[in-house]
CSV table of C-alpha atoms and ligand atoms in Angstrom, one decimal:
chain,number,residue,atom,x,y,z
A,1,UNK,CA,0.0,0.0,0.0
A,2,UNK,CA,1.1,3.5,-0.6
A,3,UNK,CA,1.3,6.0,2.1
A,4,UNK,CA,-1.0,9.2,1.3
A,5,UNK,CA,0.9,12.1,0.1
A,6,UNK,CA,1.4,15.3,1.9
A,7,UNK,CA,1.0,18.1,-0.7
A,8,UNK,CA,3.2,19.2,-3.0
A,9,UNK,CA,5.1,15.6,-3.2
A,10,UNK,CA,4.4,12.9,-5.6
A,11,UNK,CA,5.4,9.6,-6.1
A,12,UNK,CA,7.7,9.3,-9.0
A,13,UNK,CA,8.5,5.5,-8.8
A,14,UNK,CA,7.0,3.4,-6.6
A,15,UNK,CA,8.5,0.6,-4.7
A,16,UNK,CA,7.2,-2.0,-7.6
A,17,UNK,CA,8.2,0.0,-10.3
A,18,UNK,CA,11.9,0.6,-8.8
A,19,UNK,CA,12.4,-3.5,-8.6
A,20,UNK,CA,10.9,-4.7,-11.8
A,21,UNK,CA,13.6,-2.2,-13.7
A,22,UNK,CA,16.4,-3.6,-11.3
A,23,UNK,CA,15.7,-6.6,-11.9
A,24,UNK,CA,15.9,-5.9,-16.1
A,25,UNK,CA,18.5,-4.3,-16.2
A,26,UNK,CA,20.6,-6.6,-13.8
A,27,UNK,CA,19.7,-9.1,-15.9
A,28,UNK,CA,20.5,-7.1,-19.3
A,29,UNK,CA,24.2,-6.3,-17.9
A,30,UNK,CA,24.8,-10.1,-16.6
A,31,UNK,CA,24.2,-10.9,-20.7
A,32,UNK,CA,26.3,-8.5,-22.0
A,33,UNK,CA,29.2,-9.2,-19.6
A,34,UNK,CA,28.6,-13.1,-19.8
A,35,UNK,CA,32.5,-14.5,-19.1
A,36,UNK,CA,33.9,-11.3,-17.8
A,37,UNK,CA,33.9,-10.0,-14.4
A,38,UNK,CA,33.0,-6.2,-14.3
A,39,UNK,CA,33.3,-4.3,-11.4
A,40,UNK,CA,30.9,-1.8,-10.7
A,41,UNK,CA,32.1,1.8,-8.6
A,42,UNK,CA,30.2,3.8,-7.1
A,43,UNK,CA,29.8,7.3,-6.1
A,44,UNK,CA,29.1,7.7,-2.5
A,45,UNK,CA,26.5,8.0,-0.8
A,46,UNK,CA,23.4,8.1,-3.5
A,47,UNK,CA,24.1,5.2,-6.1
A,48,UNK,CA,24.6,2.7,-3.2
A,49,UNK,CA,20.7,1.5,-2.8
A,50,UNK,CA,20.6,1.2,-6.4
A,51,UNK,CA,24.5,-0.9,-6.7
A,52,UNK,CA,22.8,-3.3,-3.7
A,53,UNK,CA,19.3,-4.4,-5.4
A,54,UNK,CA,21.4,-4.4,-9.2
A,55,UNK,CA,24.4,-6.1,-7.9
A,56,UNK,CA,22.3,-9.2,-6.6
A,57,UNK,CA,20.1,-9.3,-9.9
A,58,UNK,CA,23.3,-10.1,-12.0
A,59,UNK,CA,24.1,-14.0,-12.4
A,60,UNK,CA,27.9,-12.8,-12.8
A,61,UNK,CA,31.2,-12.8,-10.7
A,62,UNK,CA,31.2,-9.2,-10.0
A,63,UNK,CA,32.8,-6.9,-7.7
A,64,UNK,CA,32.4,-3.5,-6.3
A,65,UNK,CA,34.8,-0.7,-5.2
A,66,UNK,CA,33.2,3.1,-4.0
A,67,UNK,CA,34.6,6.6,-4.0
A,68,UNK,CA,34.2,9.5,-1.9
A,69,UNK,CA,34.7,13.2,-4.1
A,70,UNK,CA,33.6,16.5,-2.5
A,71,UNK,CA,32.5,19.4,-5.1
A,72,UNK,CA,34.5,22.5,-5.5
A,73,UNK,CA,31.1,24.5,-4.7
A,74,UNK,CA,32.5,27.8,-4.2
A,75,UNK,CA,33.7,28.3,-7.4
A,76,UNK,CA,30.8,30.6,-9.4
A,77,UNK,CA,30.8,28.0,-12.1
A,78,UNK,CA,30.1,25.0,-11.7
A,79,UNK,CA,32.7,22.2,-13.4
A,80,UNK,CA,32.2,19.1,-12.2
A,81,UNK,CA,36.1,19.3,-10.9
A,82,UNK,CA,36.2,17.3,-7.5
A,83,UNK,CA,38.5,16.6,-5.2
A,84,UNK,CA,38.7,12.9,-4.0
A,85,UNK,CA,38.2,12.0,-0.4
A,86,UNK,CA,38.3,8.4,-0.5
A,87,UNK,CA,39.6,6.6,-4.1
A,88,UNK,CA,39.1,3.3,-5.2
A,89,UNK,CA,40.5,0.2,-2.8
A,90,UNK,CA,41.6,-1.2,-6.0
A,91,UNK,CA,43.3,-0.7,-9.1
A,92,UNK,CA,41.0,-1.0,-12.5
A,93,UNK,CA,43.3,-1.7,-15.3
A,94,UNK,CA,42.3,-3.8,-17.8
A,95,UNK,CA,39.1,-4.0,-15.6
A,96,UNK,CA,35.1,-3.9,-16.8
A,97,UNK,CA,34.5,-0.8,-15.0
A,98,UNK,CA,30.8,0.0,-14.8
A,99,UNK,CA,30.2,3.4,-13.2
A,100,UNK,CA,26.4,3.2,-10.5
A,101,UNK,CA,24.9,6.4,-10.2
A,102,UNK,CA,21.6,7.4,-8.9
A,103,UNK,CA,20.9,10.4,-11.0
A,104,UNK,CA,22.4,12.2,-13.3
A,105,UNK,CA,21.6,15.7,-13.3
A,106,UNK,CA,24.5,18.6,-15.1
A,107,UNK,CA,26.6,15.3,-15.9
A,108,UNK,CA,29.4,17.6,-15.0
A,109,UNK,CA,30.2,15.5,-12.2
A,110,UNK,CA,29.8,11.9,-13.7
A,111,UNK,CA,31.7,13.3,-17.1
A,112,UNK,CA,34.9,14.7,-14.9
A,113,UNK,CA,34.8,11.5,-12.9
A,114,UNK,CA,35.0,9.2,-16.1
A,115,UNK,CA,37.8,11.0,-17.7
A,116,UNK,CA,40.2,10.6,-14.3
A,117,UNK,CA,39.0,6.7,-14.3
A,118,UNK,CA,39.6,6.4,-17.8
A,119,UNK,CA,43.1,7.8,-17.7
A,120,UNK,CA,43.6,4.7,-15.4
A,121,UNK,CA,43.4,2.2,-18.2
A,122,UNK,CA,40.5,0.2,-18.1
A,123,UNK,CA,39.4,-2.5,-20.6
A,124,UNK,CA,36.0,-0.9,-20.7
A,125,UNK,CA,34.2,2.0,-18.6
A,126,UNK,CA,30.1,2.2,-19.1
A,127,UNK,CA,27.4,3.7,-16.9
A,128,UNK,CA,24.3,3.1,-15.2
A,129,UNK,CA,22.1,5.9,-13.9
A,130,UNK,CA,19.0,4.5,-12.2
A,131,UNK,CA,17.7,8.1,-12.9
A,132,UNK,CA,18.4,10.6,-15.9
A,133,UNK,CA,17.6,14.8,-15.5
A,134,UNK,CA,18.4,14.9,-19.3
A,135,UNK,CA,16.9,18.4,-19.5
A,136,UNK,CA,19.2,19.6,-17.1
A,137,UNK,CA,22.5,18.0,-18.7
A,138,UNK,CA,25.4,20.6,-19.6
A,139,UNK,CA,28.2,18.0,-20.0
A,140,UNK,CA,26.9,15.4,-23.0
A,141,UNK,CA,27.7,11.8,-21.7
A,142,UNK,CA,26.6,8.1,-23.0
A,143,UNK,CA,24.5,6.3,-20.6
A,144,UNK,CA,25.0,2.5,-21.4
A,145,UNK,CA,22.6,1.7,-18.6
A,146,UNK,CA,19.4,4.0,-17.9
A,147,UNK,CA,16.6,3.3,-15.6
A,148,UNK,CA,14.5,5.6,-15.8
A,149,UNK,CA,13.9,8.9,-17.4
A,150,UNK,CA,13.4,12.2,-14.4
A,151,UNK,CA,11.9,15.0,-15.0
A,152,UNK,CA,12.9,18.2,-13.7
A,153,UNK,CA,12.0,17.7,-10.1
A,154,UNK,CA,14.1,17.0,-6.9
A,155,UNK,CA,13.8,13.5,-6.5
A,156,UNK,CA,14.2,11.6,-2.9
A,157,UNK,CA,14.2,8.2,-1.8
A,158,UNK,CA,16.1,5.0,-2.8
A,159,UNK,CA,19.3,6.2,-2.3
A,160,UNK,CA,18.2,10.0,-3.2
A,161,UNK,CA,18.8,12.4,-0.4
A,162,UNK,CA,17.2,15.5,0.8
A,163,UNK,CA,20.1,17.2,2.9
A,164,UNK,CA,21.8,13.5,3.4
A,165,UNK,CA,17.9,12.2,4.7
A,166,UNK,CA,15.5,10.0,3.4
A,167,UNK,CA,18.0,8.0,1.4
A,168,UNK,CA,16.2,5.1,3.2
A,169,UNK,CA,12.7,5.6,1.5
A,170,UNK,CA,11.7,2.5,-0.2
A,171,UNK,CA,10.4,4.5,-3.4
A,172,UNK,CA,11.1,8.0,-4.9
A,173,UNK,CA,9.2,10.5,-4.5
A,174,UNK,CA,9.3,14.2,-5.9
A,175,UNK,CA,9.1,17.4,-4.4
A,176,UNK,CA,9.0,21.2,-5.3
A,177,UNK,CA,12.4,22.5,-5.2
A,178,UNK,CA,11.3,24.8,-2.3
A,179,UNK,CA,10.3,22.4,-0.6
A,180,UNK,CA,13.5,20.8,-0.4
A,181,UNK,CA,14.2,22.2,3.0
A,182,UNK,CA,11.3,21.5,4.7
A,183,UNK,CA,11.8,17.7,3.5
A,184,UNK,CA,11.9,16.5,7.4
A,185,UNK,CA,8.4,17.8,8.3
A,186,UNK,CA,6.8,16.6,5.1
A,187,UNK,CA,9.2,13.1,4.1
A,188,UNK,CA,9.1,12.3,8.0
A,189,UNK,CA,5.3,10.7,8.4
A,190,UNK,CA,6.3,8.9,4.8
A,191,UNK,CA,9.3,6.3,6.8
A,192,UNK,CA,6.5,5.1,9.2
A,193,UNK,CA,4.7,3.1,6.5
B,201,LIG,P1,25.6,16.5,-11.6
B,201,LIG,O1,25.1,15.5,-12.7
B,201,LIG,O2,27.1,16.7,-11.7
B,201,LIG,O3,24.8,17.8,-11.8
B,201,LIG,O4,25.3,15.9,-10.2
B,201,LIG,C1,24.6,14.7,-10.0
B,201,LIG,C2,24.5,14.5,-8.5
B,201,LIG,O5,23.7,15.5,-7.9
B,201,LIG,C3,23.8,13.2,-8.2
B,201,LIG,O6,24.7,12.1,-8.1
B,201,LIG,C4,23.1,13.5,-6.9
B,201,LIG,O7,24.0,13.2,-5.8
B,201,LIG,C5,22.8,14.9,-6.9
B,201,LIG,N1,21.4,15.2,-7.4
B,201,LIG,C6,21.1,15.7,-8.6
B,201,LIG,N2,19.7,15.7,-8.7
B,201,LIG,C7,19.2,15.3,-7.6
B,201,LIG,C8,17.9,15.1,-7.1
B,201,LIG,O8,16.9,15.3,-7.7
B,201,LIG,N3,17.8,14.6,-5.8
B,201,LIG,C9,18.9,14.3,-5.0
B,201,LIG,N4,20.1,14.4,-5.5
B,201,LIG,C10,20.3,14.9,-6.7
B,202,LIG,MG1,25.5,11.2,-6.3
């Protein structure tokens, strides 16, 4: 059952819809990387709900590796140059490297992060995006692996924070930028269900 909705939110995916994609698409990458073992990074904190559920729909031997980056926010433009906190534990050459995100949005991010990995030497580097803000993109990139398509909205749940909450909501809901710090008060009754 879904919960009511205070107003002003909407559910964007729902808990069903989420899984049933998961599940394709884990099963879509475990076909085309049949006999390799790809390991899939991801970008702390968001993509990790999304790595968890895809990881266990693929039949293969993968593994997974996670990086920490801060944004340069202060600059007045934004660039998508980050500094890295916490790098991979391993090495990736001559590695399937599958990038997880939750959402692209700018793409600057993603498209700075995939030039630093692919100066690493890879065999391959693809991504999945559970979620793509394609309206929104500034830096083009090719996404191997989509979920779904997002409107422009703020989106939170499944790995999607509002202010690093509600990463724990089983389905992703959408909410009017300004109410994006108010999230608490209107997010909060939505955990109980
Ligand atoms: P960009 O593609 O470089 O603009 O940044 C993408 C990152 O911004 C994502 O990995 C998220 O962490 C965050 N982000 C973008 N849009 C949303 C949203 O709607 N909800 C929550 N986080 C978002
Ligand atoms: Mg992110």
């Amino acid at each position: 059952m879904m919960p009511d909705m205070p107003d002003g939110i909407r559910i964007l995916l729902t808990q069903d819809e989420i899984a049933a994609r998961v599940t394709a698409l884990g099963a879509e990458i475990g076909r085309d990387y049949a006999g390799r073992e790809p390991v899939l990074i991801s970008v702390l904190k968001g993509g990790t709900v999304f790595l968890a559920d895809l990881f266990r729909a693929m039949d293969l031997p993968a593994s997974v590796d996670f990086m920490s980056i801060s944004r340069y926010e202060e600059s007045a433009e934004p660039t998508g140059v980050v500094r890295i906190l916490k790098d991979l534990d391993h090495d990736i050459v001559d590695r399937d490297v599958i990038v997880v995100e939750d959402i692209i949005d700018t793409g600057l991010t993603l498209s700075y992060l995939l030039g630093a990995l692919r100066q690493r030497g890879p065999a391959s580097l693809e991504v999945c995006t559970l979620l793509d803000k394609a309206v929104r993109r500034i830096a083009p990139l090719d996404i191997r692996y989509l979920g779904f398509d997002c409107p422009d909205v703020f989106a939170v749940g499944y790995g999607l924070d509002a202010s690093e909450r509600f990463r724990n909501l089983p389905f992703i809901v959408a909410m009017e930028r300004s109410m994006v710090e108010n999230a608490p008060e209107t997010l909060l009754p939505l955990l109980a269900t």
